[in-house]
CSV table of C-alpha atoms and ligand atoms in Angstrom, one decimal:
chain,number,residue,atom,x,y,z
N,1,UNK,CA,-6.8,10.4,19.4
N,2,UNK,CA,-8.1,12.5,16.6
N,3,UNK,CA,-6.4,12.0,13.2
N,4,UNK,CA,-4.6,15.3,12.1
N,5,UNK,CA,-5.9,16.8,8.7
N,6,UNK,CA,-2.9,18.6,7.6
N,7,UNK,CA,-3.0,22.0,5.7
N,8,UNK,CA,-1.1,21.1,2.6
N,9,UNK,CA,-1.5,24.5,0.9
N,10,UNK,CA,2.0,25.8,1.6
N,11,UNK,CA,3.8,23.0,-0.2
N,12,UNK,CA,5.1,23.5,-3.8
N,13,UNK,CA,3.9,21.5,-6.7
N,14,UNK,CA,6.5,19.2,-8.5
N,15,UNK,CA,6.2,20.7,-11.9
N,16,UNK,CA,9.0,18.5,-13.2
N,17,UNK,CA,7.6,15.0,-12.2
N,18,UNK,CA,4.3,15.1,-10.3
N,19,UNK,CA,1.9,13.9,-13.1
N,20,UNK,CA,-0.2,10.7,-12.8
N,21,UNK,CA,-2.9,9.0,-15.0
N,22,UNK,CA,-6.1,7.7,-13.7
N,23,UNK,CA,-9.6,8.8,-14.7
N,24,UNK,CA,-11.1,9.6,-11.4
N,25,UNK,CA,-10.3,13.4,-10.7
N,26,UNK,CA,-7.6,16.0,-10.6
N,27,UNK,CA,-4.2,14.9,-9.0
N,28,UNK,CA,-0.5,16.3,-9.0
N,29,UNK,CA,2.7,15.9,-7.0
N,30,UNK,CA,3.8,18.2,-4.1
N,31,UNK,CA,7.0,18.1,-2.3
N,32,UNK,CA,6.8,17.7,1.5
N,33,UNK,CA,10.1,17.6,3.3
N,34,UNK,CA,11.8,16.5,0.2
N,35,UNK,CA,9.5,13.7,-0.4
N,36,UNK,CA,6.9,13.6,-3.3
N,37,UNK,CA,3.3,12.9,-2.3
N,38,UNK,CA,0.4,12.9,-4.8
N,39,UNK,CA,-2.5,15.1,-3.9
N,40,UNK,CA,-5.8,13.4,-5.2
N,41,UNK,CA,-8.8,15.6,-5.4
N,42,UNK,CA,-12.5,14.6,-5.0
N,43,UNK,CA,-13.8,14.0,-8.4
N,44,UNK,CA,-16.5,16.3,-9.6
N,45,UNK,CA,-19.5,14.3,-10.7
N,46,UNK,CA,-20.8,16.6,-13.6
N,47,UNK,CA,-21.5,14.2,-16.4
N,48,UNK,CA,-22.0,11.2,-14.2
N,49,UNK,CA,-25.2,9.3,-15.2
N,50,UNK,CA,-28.1,10.8,-13.1
N,51,UNK,CA,-26.4,13.8,-12.1
N,52,UNK,CA,-28.0,16.2,-14.6
N,53,UNK,CA,-31.3,15.3,-13.2
N,54,UNK,CA,-30.0,16.6,-9.7
N,55,UNK,CA,-30.3,13.0,-8.5
N,56,UNK,CA,-30.1,13.4,-4.7
N,57,UNK,CA,-28.2,10.4,-4.5
N,58,UNK,CA,-25.0,11.6,-6.3
N,59,UNK,CA,-23.1,14.2,-4.6
N,60,UNK,CA,-21.4,17.1,-6.5
N,61,UNK,CA,-18.1,15.8,-5.5
N,62,UNK,CA,-17.2,11.9,-4.7
N,63,UNK,CA,-16.0,11.1,-1.4
N,64,UNK,CA,-12.8,9.4,-3.0
N,65,UNK,CA,-10.3,11.0,-0.8
N,66,UNK,CA,-12.0,9.6,2.4
N,67,UNK,CA,-12.3,6.4,0.8
N,68,UNK,CA,-8.8,6.2,-0.3
N,69,UNK,CA,-7.4,7.1,3.0
N,70,UNK,CA,-9.8,4.7,5.1
N,71,UNK,CA,-9.2,1.8,2.7
N,72,UNK,CA,-5.4,2.4,2.6
N,73,UNK,CA,-5.1,2.5,6.3
N,74,UNK,CA,-7.2,-0.7,6.7
N,75,UNK,CA,-4.8,-2.5,4.3
N,76,UNK,CA,-1.9,-1.2,6.4
N,77,UNK,CA,-3.7,-2.5,9.5
N,78,UNK,CA,-3.6,-5.9,7.9
N,79,UNK,CA,0.1,-5.8,7.2
N,80,UNK,CA,-0.3,-5.7,3.5
N,81,UNK,CA,2.2,-3.3,1.9
N,82,UNK,CA,0.0,-0.2,0.7
N,83,UNK,CA,1.2,3.4,-0.3
N,84,UNK,CA,1.1,5.7,2.7
N,85,UNK,CA,-1.8,8.1,3.1
N,86,UNK,CA,-2.9,11.3,4.9
N,87,UNK,CA,-5.9,13.5,4.7
N,88,UNK,CA,-5.2,17.3,3.9
N,89,UNK,CA,-6.5,20.5,3.0
N,90,UNK,CA,-5.5,21.8,-0.7
N,91,UNK,CA,-7.2,25.0,-2.1
N,92,UNK,CA,-10.5,24.6,-0.2
N,93,UNK,CA,-11.0,20.8,-0.6
N,94,UNK,CA,-10.4,18.0,1.6
N,95,UNK,CA,-8.0,15.8,-0.2
N,96,UNK,CA,-5.9,12.6,0.3
N,97,UNK,CA,-2.2,12.8,-0.2
N,98,UNK,CA,-0.5,9.5,-1.2
N,99,UNK,CA,3.3,9.1,-0.9
N,100,UNK,CA,4.8,8.5,-4.2
N,101,UNK,CA,6.3,5.0,-4.3
N,102,UNK,CA,7.4,5.3,-7.8
N,103,UNK,CA,10.2,7.8,-7.9
N,104,UNK,CA,12.4,6.0,-10.3
N,105,UNK,CA,9.5,5.0,-12.7
N,106,UNK,CA,9.5,1.3,-12.0
N,107,UNK,CA,5.7,0.8,-11.8
N,108,UNK,CA,4.5,-1.9,-14.5
N,109,UNK,CA,0.6,-1.9,-14.2
N,110,UNK,CA,-1.1,-5.2,-14.8
N,111,UNK,CA,-2.8,-4.1,-17.9
N,112,UNK,CA,0.7,-3.2,-19.5
N,113,UNK,CA,1.9,-6.7,-18.5
N,114,UNK,CA,-1.3,-8.4,-19.9
N,115,UNK,CA,-0.6,-6.7,-23.3
N,116,UNK,CA,2.8,-8.2,-23.5
N,117,UNK,CA,1.7,-11.8,-23.1
N,118,UNK,CA,0.8,-12.3,-26.8
N,119,UNK,CA,1.5,-16.1,-26.4
N,120,UNK,CA,-1.6,-16.8,-24.5
N,121,UNK,CA,-4.0,-15.0,-27.0
N,122,UNK,CA,-5.9,-18.2,-27.6
N,123,UNK,CA,-6.3,-19.0,-23.8
N,124,UNK,CA,-7.8,-15.7,-23.0
N,125,UNK,CA,-11.6,-15.1,-22.8
N,126,UNK,CA,-11.5,-11.5,-23.5
N,127,UNK,CA,-9.1,-9.1,-25.1
N,128,UNK,CA,-5.6,-7.9,-24.3
N,129,UNK,CA,-5.0,-4.8,-22.8
N,130,UNK,CA,-6.0,-2.6,-19.7
N,131,UNK,CA,-9.7,-3.1,-20.1
N,132,UNK,CA,-9.9,0.5,-19.3
N,133,UNK,CA,-12.8,1.1,-21.7
N,134,UNK,CA,-15.0,-1.9,-20.6
N,135,UNK,CA,-16.1,-2.2,-17.1
N,136,UNK,CA,-14.6,-5.6,-15.9
N,137,UNK,CA,-11.9,-8.1,-16.3
N,138,UNK,CA,-12.3,-11.9,-16.5
N,139,UNK,CA,-11.1,-13.3,-13.5
N,140,UNK,CA,-9.9,-16.3,-15.5
N,141,UNK,CA,-7.8,-14.1,-17.8
N,142,UNK,CA,-6.2,-12.6,-14.6
N,143,UNK,CA,-5.0,-16.0,-13.6
N,144,UNK,CA,-3.8,-17.0,-16.9
N,145,UNK,CA,-1.7,-13.9,-17.2
N,146,UNK,CA,-0.3,-14.6,-13.7
N,147,UNK,CA,0.6,-18.0,-14.8
N,148,UNK,CA,2.2,-17.2,-18.0
N,149,UNK,CA,3.7,-13.8,-17.8
N,150,UNK,CA,7.5,-14.1,-17.8
N,151,UNK,CA,7.8,-10.9,-15.7
N,152,UNK,CA,5.2,-12.2,-13.2
N,153,UNK,CA,7.1,-15.3,-12.9
N,154,UNK,CA,10.1,-13.4,-11.5
N,155,UNK,CA,7.9,-11.7,-8.8
N,156,UNK,CA,7.3,-13.2,-5.5
N,157,UNK,CA,3.8,-13.6,-4.0
N,158,UNK,CA,1.8,-12.3,-7.0
N,159,UNK,CA,-1.1,-14.8,-6.7
N,160,UNK,CA,-1.1,-14.2,-2.9
N,161,UNK,CA,-1.4,-10.3,-3.4
N,162,UNK,CA,-3.9,-10.7,-6.1
N,163,UNK,CA,-6.2,-12.7,-3.8
N,164,UNK,CA,-5.3,-10.6,-0.6
N,165,UNK,CA,-6.6,-7.6,-2.6
N,166,UNK,CA,-9.7,-9.7,-3.6
N,167,UNK,CA,-10.7,-10.3,-0.1
N,168,UNK,CA,-9.7,-6.8,1.2
N,169,UNK,CA,-11.3,-5.0,-1.7
N,170,UNK,CA,-14.5,-7.0,-0.9
N,171,UNK,CA,-14.4,-6.1,2.7
N,172,UNK,CA,-13.8,-2.2,2.0
N,173,UNK,CA,-16.5,-2.4,-0.8
N,174,UNK,CA,-13.8,-1.3,-3.4
N,175,UNK,CA,-15.2,-2.3,-6.7
N,176,UNK,CA,-12.4,-0.9,-8.9
N,177,UNK,CA,-9.5,-3.2,-8.9
N,178,UNK,CA,-9.0,-2.5,-12.6
N,179,UNK,CA,-6.0,-3.4,-14.6
N,180,UNK,CA,-4.3,-0.1,-13.9
N,181,UNK,CA,-4.8,-0.3,-10.1
N,182,UNK,CA,-2.2,-2.8,-9.4
N,183,UNK,CA,1.3,-3.7,-10.7
N,184,UNK,CA,4.8,-4.6,-10.2
N,185,UNK,CA,8.0,-2.6,-9.6
N,186,UNK,CA,10.5,-3.4,-12.0
N,187,UNK,CA,14.1,-2.2,-11.0
N,188,UNK,CA,16.9,-1.1,-13.5
N,189,UNK,CA,18.9,-4.2,-12.5
N,190,UNK,CA,16.0,-6.5,-13.9
N,191,UNK,CA,14.7,-7.6,-10.3
N,192,UNK,CA,11.1,-7.1,-9.8
N,193,UNK,CA,8.6,-7.0,-6.8
N,194,UNK,CA,4.9,-6.2,-6.2
N,195,UNK,CA,4.2,-2.5,-5.9
N,196,UNK,CA,2.6,-1.6,-2.8
N,197,UNK,CA,-1.3,-1.6,-3.1
N,198,UNK,CA,-2.5,1.8,-4.5
N,199,UNK,CA,-5.9,3.4,-5.6
N,200,UNK,CA,-8.5,2.3,-3.0
N,201,UNK,CA,-10.5,5.6,-3.8
N,202,UNK,CA,-13.7,3.5,-4.9
N,203,UNK,CA,-14.2,1.8,-1.6
N,204,UNK,CA,-17.1,2.6,0.7
N,205,UNK,CA,-19.5,3.7,-1.9
N,206,UNK,CA,-17.5,6.9,-3.0
N,207,UNK,CA,-20.0,8.0,-5.4
N,208,UNK,CA,-22.9,8.0,-3.0
N,209,UNK,CA,-24.2,11.1,-1.1
N,210,UNK,CA,-23.4,10.8,2.5
N,211,UNK,CA,-27.0,11.5,3.3
N,212,UNK,CA,-27.7,8.1,1.7
N,213,UNK,CA,-25.6,6.2,4.1
N,214,UNK,CA,-27.0,8.1,6.9
N,215,UNK,CA,-30.5,6.8,6.0
N,216,UNK,CA,-29.6,3.3,5.3
N,217,UNK,CA,-27.5,2.8,8.5
N,218,UNK,CA,-31.0,3.0,10.1
N,219,UNK,CA,-32.2,-0.2,8.4
N,220,UNK,CA,-30.5,-3.7,9.2
N,221,UNK,CA,-31.8,-4.8,5.6
N,222,UNK,CA,-30.2,-1.9,3.9
N,223,UNK,CA,-26.7,-2.5,5.8
N,224,UNK,CA,-26.8,-6.1,5.0
N,225,UNK,CA,-27.6,-5.2,1.4
N,226,UNK,CA,-24.7,-2.7,1.2
N,227,UNK,CA,-22.3,-5.1,2.9
N,228,UNK,CA,-23.0,-8.3,0.9
N,229,UNK,CA,-25.6,-7.5,-1.8
N,230,UNK,CA,-25.2,-4.6,-4.4
N,231,UNK,CA,-21.5,-3.8,-4.7
N,232,UNK,CA,-19.7,-6.1,-7.0
N,233,UNK,CA,-16.2,-6.7,-7.8
N,234,UNK,CA,-14.5,-5.5,-11.0
N,235,UNK,CA,-13.9,-9.2,-12.0
N,236,UNK,CA,-16.1,-11.2,-14.3
N,237,UNK,CA,-17.3,-14.7,-14.3
N,238,UNK,CA,-16.8,-16.5,-17.8
N,239,UNK,CA,-20.5,-15.7,-18.4
N,240,UNK,CA,-19.8,-12.0,-18.3
N,241,UNK,CA,-21.6,-11.4,-14.7
N,242,UNK,CA,-19.7,-9.4,-12.1
N,243,UNK,CA,-18.3,-11.6,-9.3
N,244,UNK,CA,-19.8,-10.9,-5.9
N,245,UNK,CA,-16.6,-11.1,-3.8
N,246,UNK,CA,-18.0,-12.7,-0.8
N,247,UNK,CA,-20.4,-15.1,-2.9
N,248,UNK,CA,-17.1,-16.2,-4.5
N,249,UNK,CA,-15.3,-16.5,-1.2
N,250,UNK,CA,-17.9,-18.6,0.3
N,251,UNK,CA,-17.8,-20.9,-2.6
N,252,UNK,CA,-14.3,-22.1,-1.5
N,253,UNK,CA,-14.0,-22.9,-5.3
N,254,UNK,CA,-10.3,-21.6,-5.5
N,255,UNK,CA,-7.8,-22.6,-2.7
N,256,UNK,CA,-5.7,-19.5,-3.3
N,257,UNK,CA,-8.7,-17.4,-2.5
N,258,UNK,CA,-9.5,-19.6,0.6
N,259,UNK,CA,-6.0,-19.2,1.9
N,260,UNK,CA,-6.3,-15.3,1.4
N,261,UNK,CA,-9.5,-15.4,3.7
N,262,UNK,CA,-7.6,-17.4,6.3
N,263,UNK,CA,-4.6,-14.9,6.1
N,264,UNK,CA,-7.3,-12.1,6.5
N,265,UNK,CA,-8.9,-13.8,9.5
N,266,UNK,CA,-5.6,-14.1,11.2
N,267,UNK,CA,-4.5,-10.7,10.8
N,268,UNK,CA,-7.7,-8.5,11.0
N,269,UNK,CA,-8.3,-6.3,14.1
N,270,UNK,CA,-11.6,-4.9,14.2
N,271,UNK,CA,-10.8,-2.7,17.1
N,272,UNK,CA,-8.0,-1.0,15.3
N,273,UNK,CA,-10.2,-0.7,12.1
N,274,UNK,CA,-13.0,1.0,14.1
N,275,UNK,CA,-10.4,3.5,15.4
N,276,UNK,CA,-9.2,4.3,11.9
N,277,UNK,CA,-12.8,5.4,11.1
N,278,UNK,CA,-13.8,6.8,14.5
N,279,UNK,CA,-10.4,8.9,14.7
N,280,UNK,CA,-11.3,11.0,11.6
N,281,UNK,CA,-12.5,14.5,12.6
N,282,UNK,CA,-16.1,15.3,11.6
N,283,UNK,CA,-15.1,18.8,10.2
N,284,UNK,CA,-11.8,20.4,9.6
N,285,UNK,CA,-11.0,24.0,8.2
N,286,UNK,CA,-14.6,24.8,8.4
N,287,UNK,CA,-15.6,21.8,5.9
N,288,UNK,CA,-17.4,18.7,6.4
N,289,UNK,CA,-15.3,15.5,6.5
N,290,UNK,CA,-17.1,12.8,7.7
N,291,UNK,CA,-20.5,12.6,9.7
N,292,UNK,CA,-21.1,10.4,12.8
N,293,UNK,CA,-23.7,8.4,10.8
N,294,UNK,CA,-21.3,7.9,7.8
N,295,UNK,CA,-18.9,6.5,10.1
N,296,UNK,CA,-21.4,4.1,11.7
N,297,UNK,CA,-22.4,3.0,8.3
N,298,UNK,CA,-18.8,2.1,7.3
N,299,UNK,CA,-18.2,0.2,10.4
N,300,UNK,CA,-21.3,-1.6,10.5
N,301,UNK,CA,-20.9,-2.8,6.9
N,302,UNK,CA,-17.6,-4.3,7.6
N,303,UNK,CA,-19.0,-5.9,10.7
N,304,UNK,CA,-21.8,-7.3,8.8
N,305,UNK,CA,-19.6,-8.9,6.4
N,306,UNK,CA,-17.6,-10.5,9.0
N,307,UNK,CA,-20.7,-11.8,11.0
N,308,UNK,CA,-22.7,-13.0,8.0
N,309,UNK,CA,-20.1,-14.2,5.6
N,310,UNK,CA,-16.5,-14.5,6.9
N,311,UNK,CA,-17.2,-16.1,10.1
N,312,UNK,CA,-19.7,-18.7,8.8
N,313,UNK,CA,-17.1,-19.6,6.2
N,314,UNK,CA,-14.3,-19.9,8.7
N,315,UNK,CA,-16.6,-22.2,10.7
N,316,UNK,CA,-17.2,-24.4,7.6
N,317,UNK,CA,-13.4,-24.5,7.6
N,318,UNK,CA,-13.1,-25.5,11.1
N,319,UNK,CA,-11.3,-22.2,11.9
N,320,UNK,CA,-11.7,-19.7,14.7
N,321,UNK,CA,-14.0,-17.0,13.9
N,322,UNK,CA,-12.8,-13.2,14.0
N,323,UNK,CA,-13.9,-11.4,17.0
N,324,UNK,CA,-15.8,-8.3,16.4
N,325,UNK,CA,-14.2,-6.8,19.5
N,326,UNK,CA,-10.4,-7.0,19.0
N,327,UNK,CA,-7.9,-9.2,17.6
N,328,UNK,CA,-7.9,-12.0,20.4
N,329,UNK,CA,-11.2,-13.9,20.1
N,330,UNK,CA,-12.6,-14.2,23.6
N,331,UNK,CA,-13.7,-17.7,24.0
N,332,UNK,CA,-16.4,-18.4,26.6
N,333,UNK,CA,-16.3,-21.8,28.0
N,334,UNK,CA,-19.3,-23.9,26.4
N,335,UNK,CA,-20.5,-20.8,24.5
N,336,UNK,CA,-20.2,-19.7,21.1
N,337,UNK,CA,-18.0,-16.6,20.5
N,338,UNK,CA,-19.8,-13.2,20.5
D,401,LIG,N1,1.2,6.2,-4.2
D,401,LIG,C1,1.6,6.3,-5.3
D,401,LIG,N2,2.7,6.3,-5.9
D,401,LIG,C2,3.2,6.3,-7.3
D,401,LIG,N3,2.3,6.2,-8.3
D,401,LIG,C3,0.9,6.2,-7.9
D,401,LIG,C4,0.5,6.1,-6.5
D,401,LIG,N4,-0.8,6.1,-6.6
D,401,LIG,C5,-1.2,6.2,-7.9
D,401,LIG,N5,-0.4,6.2,-8.6
D,401,LIG,C6,0.0,6.2,-10.2
D,401,LIG,O1,-1.1,7.2,-10.5
D,401,LIG,C7,-2.2,6.5,-11.3
D,401,LIG,C8,-3.5,7.3,-11.0
D,401,LIG,O2,-3.7,7.1,-9.5
D,401,LIG,P1,-5.0,6.3,-9.2
D,401,LIG,O3,-5.1,4.8,-9.8
D,401,LIG,O4,-5.1,6.5,-7.6
D,401,LIG,O5,-6.1,7.5,-9.8
D,401,LIG,P2,-7.7,7.2,-10.3
D,401,LIG,O6,-7.9,8.5,-10.9
D,401,LIG,O7,-8.5,6.9,-8.9
D,401,LIG,O8,-7.7,5.9,-11.0
D,401,LIG,P3,-8.9,5.3,-11.8
D,401,LIG,O9,-9.0,5.6,-13.2
D,401,LIG,O10,-8.4,3.9,-11.7
D,401,LIG,O11,-10.3,5.6,-11.0
D,401,LIG,C9,-2.1,5.1,-10.9
D,401,LIG,O12,-2.5,4.2,-12.0
D,401,LIG,C10,-0.5,4.8,-10.7
D,401,LIG,O13,0.1,4.7,-11.9
D,402,LIG,MG1,-6.7,4.2,-10.7
């Protein structure tokens, strides 16, 4: 069944509370049936490196709304709490609307938590803060903060959520889980819980012209490169190099990371994930939304990650591989799973 793209133009802006941070494009709150949703627009790429040369690889607008929608739907399909999303039309642009989970101003982003843990200054490799001015965060520092923050100690499942995001972000090729892109909800009564996952707008090569995906999907080598090569994570190794999520996962060096991979393998349903992508209409309101080749590119990247990295790693762990068809692995007698 085709996904509905809703005309959001009729809904009023929330001029009192509908204001949000972030550096990747215009966004504001609108009210839909008494609920506040954030409209996130595609980011204009003027000023991006290479754009002034009219580099054909860089589109005039990013595909962030599409990336946010698909990435968030994939998180939901895995049973990981994530903000609710829908594709829509606002003005004359295809946007993503994300339901606001922070009506009571309870969100404390990880960067703000990190700022507060002054006690561990000597144990950190990097500086304090949100690291929003430099492109990366030391993985070791994140784990140190998780261990030492008094606030995080009161929250269930912080490590699990961090590693779940590490694995799923790798899978959806989201390279921007920066310190403002995850956090906890601190209630007025002092209790706290993990916030739902938000900001998946950098997944699936959102700054790349769809025509590049359409060309690269024709080559196995290019698909493999897009799946497991180029796109790194936001996190840094001690030597300042960016961590490749699946190289790190394959190394089995962190038991919490390995546990997250196993959770992923138990929950992932490739048929459901393919439907999320395939059900998006190619055009709506006279605008391009996603091309058939772009869909193929996204799906083949994810399938390649499973075939070439996740399944071999699961095999080394003595676990069942993920079926590329659906959730239940068809085991053929005497044969290896397809
Ligand atoms: N569904 C949501 N409910 C409530 N607050 C949200 C939601 N999604 C995002 N926010 C808040 O709005 C801020 C900006 O949103 P988001 O991170 O999606 O924007 P961005 O411009 O893509 O960010 P970045 O600078 O990381 O690229 C977030 O840091 C968070 O504080
Ligand atoms: Mg953000």
